[in-house]
Coordinates of C-alpha atoms in Angstrom, one line a residue:
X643 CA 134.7 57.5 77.7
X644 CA 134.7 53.7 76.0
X645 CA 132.0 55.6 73.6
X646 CA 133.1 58.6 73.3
X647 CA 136.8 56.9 71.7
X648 CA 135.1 54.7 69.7
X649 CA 132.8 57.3 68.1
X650 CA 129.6 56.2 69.1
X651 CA 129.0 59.1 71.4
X652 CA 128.7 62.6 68.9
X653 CA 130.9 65.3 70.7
X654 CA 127.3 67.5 70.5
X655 CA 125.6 64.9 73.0
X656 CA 128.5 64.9 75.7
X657 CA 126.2 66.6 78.1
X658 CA 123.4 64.6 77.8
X659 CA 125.4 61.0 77.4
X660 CA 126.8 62.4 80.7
X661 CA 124.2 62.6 82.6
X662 CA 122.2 59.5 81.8
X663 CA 125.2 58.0 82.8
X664 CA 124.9 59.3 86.1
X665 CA 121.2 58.6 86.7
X666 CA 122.1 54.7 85.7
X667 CA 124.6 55.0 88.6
X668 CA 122.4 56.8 90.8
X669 CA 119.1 54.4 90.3
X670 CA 120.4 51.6 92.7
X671 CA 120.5 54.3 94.9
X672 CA 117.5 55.7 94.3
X673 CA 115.4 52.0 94.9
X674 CA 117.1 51.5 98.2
X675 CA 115.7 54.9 99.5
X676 CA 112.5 54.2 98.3
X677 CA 112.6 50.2 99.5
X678 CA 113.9 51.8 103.0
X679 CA 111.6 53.5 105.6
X680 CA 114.3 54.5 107.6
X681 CA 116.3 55.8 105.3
X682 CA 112.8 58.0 103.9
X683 CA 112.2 58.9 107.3
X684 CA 115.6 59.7 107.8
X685 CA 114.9 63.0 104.4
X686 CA 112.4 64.0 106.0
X687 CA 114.0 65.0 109.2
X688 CA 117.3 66.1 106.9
X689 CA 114.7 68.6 104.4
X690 CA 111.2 69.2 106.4
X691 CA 110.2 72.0 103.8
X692 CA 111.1 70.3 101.0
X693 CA 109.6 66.9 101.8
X694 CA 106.0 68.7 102.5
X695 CA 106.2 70.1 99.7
X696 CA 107.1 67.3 97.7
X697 CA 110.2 67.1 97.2
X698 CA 110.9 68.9 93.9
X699 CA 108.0 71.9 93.8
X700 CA 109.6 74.9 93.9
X701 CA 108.7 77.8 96.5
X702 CA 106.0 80.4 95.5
X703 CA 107.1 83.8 94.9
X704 CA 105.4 86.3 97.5
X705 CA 103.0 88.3 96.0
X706 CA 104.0 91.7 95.1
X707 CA 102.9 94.2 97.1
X708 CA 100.4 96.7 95.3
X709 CA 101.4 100.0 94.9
X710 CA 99.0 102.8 96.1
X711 CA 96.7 104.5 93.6
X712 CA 97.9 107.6 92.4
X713 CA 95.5 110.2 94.3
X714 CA 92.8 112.2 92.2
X715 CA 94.3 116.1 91.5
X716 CA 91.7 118.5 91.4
X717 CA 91.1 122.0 91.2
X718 CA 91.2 123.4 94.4
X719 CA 87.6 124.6 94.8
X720 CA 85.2 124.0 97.6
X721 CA 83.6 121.1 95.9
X722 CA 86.9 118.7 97.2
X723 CA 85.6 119.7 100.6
X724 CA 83.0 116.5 102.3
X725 CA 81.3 119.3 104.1
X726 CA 78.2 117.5 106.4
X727 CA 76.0 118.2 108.8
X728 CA 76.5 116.8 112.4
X729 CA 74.9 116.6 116.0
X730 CA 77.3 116.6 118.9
X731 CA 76.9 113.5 121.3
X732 CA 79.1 113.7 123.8
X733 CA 81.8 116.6 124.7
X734 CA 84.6 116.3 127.2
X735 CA 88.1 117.8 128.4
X736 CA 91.0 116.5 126.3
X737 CA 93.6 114.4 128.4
X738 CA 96.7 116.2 127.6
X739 CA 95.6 119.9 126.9
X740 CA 93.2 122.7 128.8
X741 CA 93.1 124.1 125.4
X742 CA 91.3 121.5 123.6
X743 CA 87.7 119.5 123.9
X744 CA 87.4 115.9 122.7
X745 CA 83.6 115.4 121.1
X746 CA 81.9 112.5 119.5
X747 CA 79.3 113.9 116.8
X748 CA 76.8 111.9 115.0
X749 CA 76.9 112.0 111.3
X750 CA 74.3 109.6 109.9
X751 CA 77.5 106.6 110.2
X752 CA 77.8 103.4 111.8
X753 CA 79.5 105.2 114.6
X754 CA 79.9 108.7 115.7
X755 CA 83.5 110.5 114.8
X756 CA 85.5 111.5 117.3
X757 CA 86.8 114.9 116.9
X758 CA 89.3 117.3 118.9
X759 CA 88.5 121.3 118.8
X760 CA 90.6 123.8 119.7
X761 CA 87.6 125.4 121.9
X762 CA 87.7 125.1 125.1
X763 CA 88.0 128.7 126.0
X764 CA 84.7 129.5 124.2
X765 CA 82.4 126.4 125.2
X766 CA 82.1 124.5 128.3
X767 CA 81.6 121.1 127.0
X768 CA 77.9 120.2 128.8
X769 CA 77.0 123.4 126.4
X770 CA 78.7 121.6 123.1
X771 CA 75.9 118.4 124.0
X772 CA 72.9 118.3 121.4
X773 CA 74.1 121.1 119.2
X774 CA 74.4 121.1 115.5
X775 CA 77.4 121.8 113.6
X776 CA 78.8 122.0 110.3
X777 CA 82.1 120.1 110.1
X778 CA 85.0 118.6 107.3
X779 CA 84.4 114.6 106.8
X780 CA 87.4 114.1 104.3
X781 CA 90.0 115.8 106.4
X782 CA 93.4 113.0 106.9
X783 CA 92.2 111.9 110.6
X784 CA 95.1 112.4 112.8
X785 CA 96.6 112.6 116.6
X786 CA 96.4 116.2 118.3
X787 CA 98.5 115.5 121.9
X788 CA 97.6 111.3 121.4
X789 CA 94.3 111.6 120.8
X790 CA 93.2 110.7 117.5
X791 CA 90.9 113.4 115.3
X792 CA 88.9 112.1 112.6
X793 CA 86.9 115.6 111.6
X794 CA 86.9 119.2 111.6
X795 CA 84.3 121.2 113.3
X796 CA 84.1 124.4 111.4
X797 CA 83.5 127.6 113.3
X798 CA 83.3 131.8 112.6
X799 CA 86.3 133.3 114.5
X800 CA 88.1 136.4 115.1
X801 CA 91.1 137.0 117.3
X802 CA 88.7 137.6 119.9
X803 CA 85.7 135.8 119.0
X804 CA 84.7 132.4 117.8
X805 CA 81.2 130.8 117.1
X806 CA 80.2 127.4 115.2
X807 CA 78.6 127.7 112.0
X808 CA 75.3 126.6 112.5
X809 CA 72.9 124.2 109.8
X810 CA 69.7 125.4 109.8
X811 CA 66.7 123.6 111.9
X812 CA 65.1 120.9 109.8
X813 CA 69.0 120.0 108.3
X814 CA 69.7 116.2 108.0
X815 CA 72.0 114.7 110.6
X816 CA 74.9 113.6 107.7
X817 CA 73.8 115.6 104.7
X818 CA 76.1 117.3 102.7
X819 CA 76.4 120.9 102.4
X820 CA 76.1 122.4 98.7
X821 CA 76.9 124.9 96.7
X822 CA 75.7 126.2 93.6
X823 CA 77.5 124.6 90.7
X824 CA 79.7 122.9 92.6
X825 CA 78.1 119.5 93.3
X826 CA 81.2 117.1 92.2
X827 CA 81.6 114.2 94.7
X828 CA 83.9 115.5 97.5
X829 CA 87.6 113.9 97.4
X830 CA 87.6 110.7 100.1
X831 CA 90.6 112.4 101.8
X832 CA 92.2 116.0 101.3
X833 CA 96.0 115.1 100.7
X834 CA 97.8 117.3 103.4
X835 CA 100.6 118.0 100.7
X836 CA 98.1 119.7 98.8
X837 CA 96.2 122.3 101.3
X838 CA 93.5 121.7 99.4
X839 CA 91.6 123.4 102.7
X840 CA 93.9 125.8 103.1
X841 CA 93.3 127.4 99.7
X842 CA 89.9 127.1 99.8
X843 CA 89.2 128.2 103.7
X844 CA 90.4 132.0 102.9
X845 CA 87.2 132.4 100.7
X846 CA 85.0 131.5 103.4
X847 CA 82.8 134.6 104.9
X848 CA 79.7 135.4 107.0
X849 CA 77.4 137.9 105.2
X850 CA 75.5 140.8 107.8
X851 CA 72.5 139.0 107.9
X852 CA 75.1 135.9 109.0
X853 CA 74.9 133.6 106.1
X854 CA 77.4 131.4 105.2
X855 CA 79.3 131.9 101.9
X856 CA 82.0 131.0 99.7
X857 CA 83.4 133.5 97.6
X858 CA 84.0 132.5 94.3
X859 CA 85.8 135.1 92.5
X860 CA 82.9 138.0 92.1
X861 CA 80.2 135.4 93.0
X862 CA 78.8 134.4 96.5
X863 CA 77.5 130.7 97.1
X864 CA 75.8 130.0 100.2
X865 CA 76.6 127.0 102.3
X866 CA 73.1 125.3 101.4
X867 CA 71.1 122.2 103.1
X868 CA 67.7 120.8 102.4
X869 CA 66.3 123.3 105.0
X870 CA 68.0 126.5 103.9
X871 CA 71.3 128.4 104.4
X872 CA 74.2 127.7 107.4
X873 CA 74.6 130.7 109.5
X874 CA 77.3 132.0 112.0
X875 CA 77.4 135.0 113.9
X876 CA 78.4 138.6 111.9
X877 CA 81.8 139.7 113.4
X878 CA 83.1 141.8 110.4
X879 CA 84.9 141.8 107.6
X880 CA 87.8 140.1 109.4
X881 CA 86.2 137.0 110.6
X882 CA 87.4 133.9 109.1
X883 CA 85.6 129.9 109.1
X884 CA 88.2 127.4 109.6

């Protein structure tokens, strides 16, 4: 105040006049906590976080969550599809449902996939053992009556009837099933808001002489492998692959 009266304190450096003044009466202070065990002791008891941290470093920020890539939109044609070739392992009943099988089927991974199929009333699951089948890689693995699916086995079907598409002998356990012209990389997952499978499943047909196809507008691809054409069954013009 003394300098502040007299003038030798400028009105603009109040704030800073101020507070060196407080630090001079604070410094005392200051030396007889740093002199004093106890009385450091006694801080670190009173601010644990702080005192780790030393003293005046201030908290880190948590990292900020990354958001999810924004999925890939394609076309919805049957090259989004991870169609693969597979051998079934193992078969069994499903826990919760007569209606369903539970079967582990070797794809050229680290592990076989574990899939649940909706065939029970066609296949006794001792039969299912050692067969190949064609089946969806890339569908969003999820629980069908708690127990988890992580594939879909793709089979011939009509109301009354149902088969498995078949790869040909000589087909590679994990290869991918191609068609002409459509040899983009499949998507990793098919987003379920998208029904990418359900638009492309309709177009799916077995010829007479039970080849495989796709039906791309006027044009038939077949479902190929390194040793020839998948095959199911001929049931008619009704029968559907899903």
């Amino acid at each position: 105040v003394e300098m502040y009266s007299s003038e030798k304190l400028a009105p603009a450096d109040l704030k800073s006049g101020v507070a060196l003044a407080i630090n001079k009466l604070l410094d005392p202070i200051r030396q007889k906590f740093q002199s004093s065990k106890e009385l450091r002791e006694l801080v670190i008891k009173a601010y644990p976080e702080e005192s780790a941290a030393g003293g005046n470093q201030q908290k880190k920020a948590a990292p900020k969550k990354k958001k999810n890539a924004p999925q890939e939109v394609r076309d919805a044609d049957v090259s989004v599809l991870n169609i693969r070739v597979g051998r079934i392992v193992s078969a069994e009943k499903h826990p919760n449902a007569d209606s369903l099988l539970v079967e582990k089927i070797d794809v050229g991974e680290t592990e076989p996939r574990q899939v649940v199929s909706g065939i029970a009333k066609h296949f006794a699951p001792a039969d299912l053992v050692g067969r190949s089948v064609c089946l969806v890689l890339n569908m969003k693995p999820n629980k069908i009556r708690q127990v988890e699916s992580t594939a879909m086995i793709l089979c011939a079907s009509t109301e009354e009837k149902l088969a498995l598409v078949t790869p040909p002998e000589g087909a590679k356990v994990g290869e991918r099933v191609m068609f002409d012209g459509f040899e983009k990389d499949a998507l990793d997952v098919l987003p379920p808001r998208r029904k990418y499978f359900e638009t492309v499943s309709p177009n799916f047909a077995v010829r007479e002489d039970s080849t495989c196809v796709w039906k791309n507008g006027e044009t038939e691809l077949t479902w190929n492998t390194s040793a020839g054409p998948c095959t199911a069954p001929a049931m008619g013009k009704d029968a559907q692959i899903r």
